[in-house]
Amino acid sequence: MRVPLTSRPVLLFVVAALVTWALAWALLGAETQLEVLALFCVTVAVAVVAAKMKLDAPVAAAASSHPRALGIACVVGVLALAVVFHEDHFPLLLLCSVLLYITACLGLNIQFGYVGIVNFAGAAFFGIGSYTAAMLAGHTGLPHVLVLLLGGAMASLISCVLLLPVLRTRGHYAALVTIAFATLFRSFLEVNDALGGPQGMRIPALNLFGWDLGADHEWGELFISFYDNYVLFALALAVLAFVLVRRLERSWMGVAMDAVRTDEISAKVYGISIARQKIVAFMFGNLLVGIAGATYGMMTGYVAPNNFTFADSLILVSMLLLGGLGNPWGIVPAAALILILPEKLQFIQEYRFLLYGVVIILILLFRSQGLLPRGIRRYFPNREAARG
Amino acid sequence: MAEDALLVASGLTMRFGGLVALDALDLEVRSREVLGLIGPNGSGKTTFFNVVTGLYNASDGSIAFEGGDITNLSPQEIYRLGITRTFQRSRLSLSLSVFDNVWAGNFRNLDQGLIHNLFRRKTLRAEYERAVEQVRALLATFDAHLADRLFQPAAALAMIDRRRVEICRALISEPRLLLLDEPSAGMTHDETAELMDDIMQVREKLAPFSIVIIEHEMNVIQRITQRCVVLNYGEKIAEGTYAEITANPDVQVAYLGQE
Ligand SMILES: Nc1ncnc2c1ncn2[C@@H]1O[C@H](COP(=O)(O)OP(=O)(O)OP(=O)(O)O)[C@@H](O)[C@H]1O
Ligand SMILES: [Mg+2]
């Protein structure tokens, strides 16, 4: 007897995971623009067909009744990509970038998605992380774990400067404050010779407790790109950030932050300190952004003001919007698409910012909730699923 | 001043530029009473709530609660003393679940520390499980089916259910004083009557608290209040039982004059 596919959610989930992985693999490995375009069309076609066959709902149901499955699938998927591409620098570099951008976006998600502060200076805080790492790793003998943490701490501390105006203003005005900061930050870097001016600075590779992440491995025939080191580290970082952000959301603080975002008056009247929630969200968020930035700088070995423009901040925000504001899972496909597609499609490169603009407008017009809209808060889904 | 005064406003004045929304108002809420606050549109009723809950700073005068001065305390501090309210126009967070909306009213009993929330998941889980039962039980006193909709977005609820949720949010922290701003707005007579009965029923179960209710529906006022205060242009023009104030010629003029 044939069982309809829709009644086998677990099987469907596995198939969906494999198809997604195959698409990610093909996209990362694609060499010509034609391949990429074809892949993009296949992806859209797969999505449309799945939606037409009503396969998306059972897949989502399977994912939510096995809350750990999605996370495990993603980790395994990334590790599999790291194995498959072990010789190729470029796909691995892209993979690392995606992971680090995911980490940064998770930070911004606390601010924008939960407490409701739009931070248009994401790239600046990312840059503060990178520059801090460059200064500390270049001029001191501090262990690199500390360098990364201090990169985050520095971003978090400097964001305190912004807090006063951000707390006093609301909505669009707070956003303007961050835009002003992003612009100032870049000008400051360009004129500051101690920080390398417009040319920027070199940063030594990351070295954790004797593990040199900047070194390739060679065992006889086997060659493993040094980027695989960074994939492992960036993956661990992204998972850690994800767990922290999830826990924050699934706690009383998550409720308090949502209350502040949705209605400040009610929040106040029910004892929630608006300032405290915003301060925690802003500083915690920028801490994650800064750590991601520090790691990114040490991976690429180079920082320059051009990497941290206002346009880069817009990219971060557009990832949040595309993914679905407030849903950490949305960030994963959004960061992958927004980073990888333009990188692979040279003809887009020149117009990429134009394209981001168009993408954002299209999302806001047609799917304002993003690819994966945020659902109702579930506090302890693992336990609920175990109970059945 | 009565022996059992819970909240005492003395000479309370609120000016918005040239407009005097509250004019040297003396008002007293006694322990365990239900006080009706009535008056024509724009007479300053909501403004009184806003001043008491700290959303506005009084231009003049003072407010005491349980003997302590609370004039110009922050809304958060006033809430922590045990004063909660509903709003004339519903102010729920529609994208959040019913549970989240109700539980957001209980922050005076919750640990908001980062360590607690991020790293003590076991403790938090125990708290959460108790919270769900508590919210479910409270909602069930209003409506059995509402308790089953704990994890639906508030946006999915009908108007009357939203009102109930809003009132549950005000009750979950077991306040000493509840301020209801036109709970009947947007509801039918029967729905309003039912809602009032439910509130009174919950009140029996909790530690007894006082209620100030702003209401245009006179039969509601008649049924549940022990005393009424009538405002007109920010001034108190009458005070007494429902029978007394309806017989008061000034009150009749104020209402007729408005029509
Ligand atoms: N924030 C404010 N700024 C300026 N004027 C205000 C403000 N809040 C209230 N007012 C004015 O104060 C007066 C009293 O308003 P209030 O809302 O307290 O009336 P109300 O008795 O609640 O009326 P209603 O029955 O229509 O709800 C009105 O004239 C109103 O326009
Ligand atoms: Mg009013």
Coordinates of C-alpha atoms in Angstrom, one line a residue, chain A residues 119-124 175-186 305-317 353 356:
Chain A
N119 CA 20.9 49.1 14.4
F120 CA 22.2 50.5 11.1
A121 CA 25.8 50.4 12.5
G122 CA 26.2 46.7 12.5
A123 CA 29.1 46.8 10.2
A124 CA 30.8 49.4 12.4
A175 CA 17.9 54.4 13.7
L176 CA 19.3 57.8 12.6
V177 CA 21.6 57.9 15.5
T178 CA 23.1 54.6 14.5
I179 CA 23.5 55.7 10.9
A180 CA 25.3 58.8 12.1
F181 CA 27.6 56.6 14.2
A182 CA 28.3 54.2 11.3
T183 CA 29.3 57.1 9.1
L184 CA 31.5 58.7 11.7
F185 CA 33.2 55.4 12.5
R186 CA 34.3 55.0 8.9
P305 CA 37.8 50.9 6.5
N306 CA 36.2 49.8 3.2
N307 CA 35.0 46.6 4.7
F308 CA 32.8 48.4 7.2
T309 CA 30.7 50.7 5.2
F310 CA 27.1 51.8 5.8
A311 CA 26.2 49.5 2.9
D312 CA 27.6 46.5 4.8
S313 CA 25.4 47.5 7.8
L314 CA 22.4 47.5 5.4
I315 CA 23.3 43.9 4.3
L316 CA 23.2 42.7 7.9
V317 CA 19.8 44.3 8.4
F353 CA 23.6 47.2 -3.3
Y356 CA 19.7 44.5 -1.8

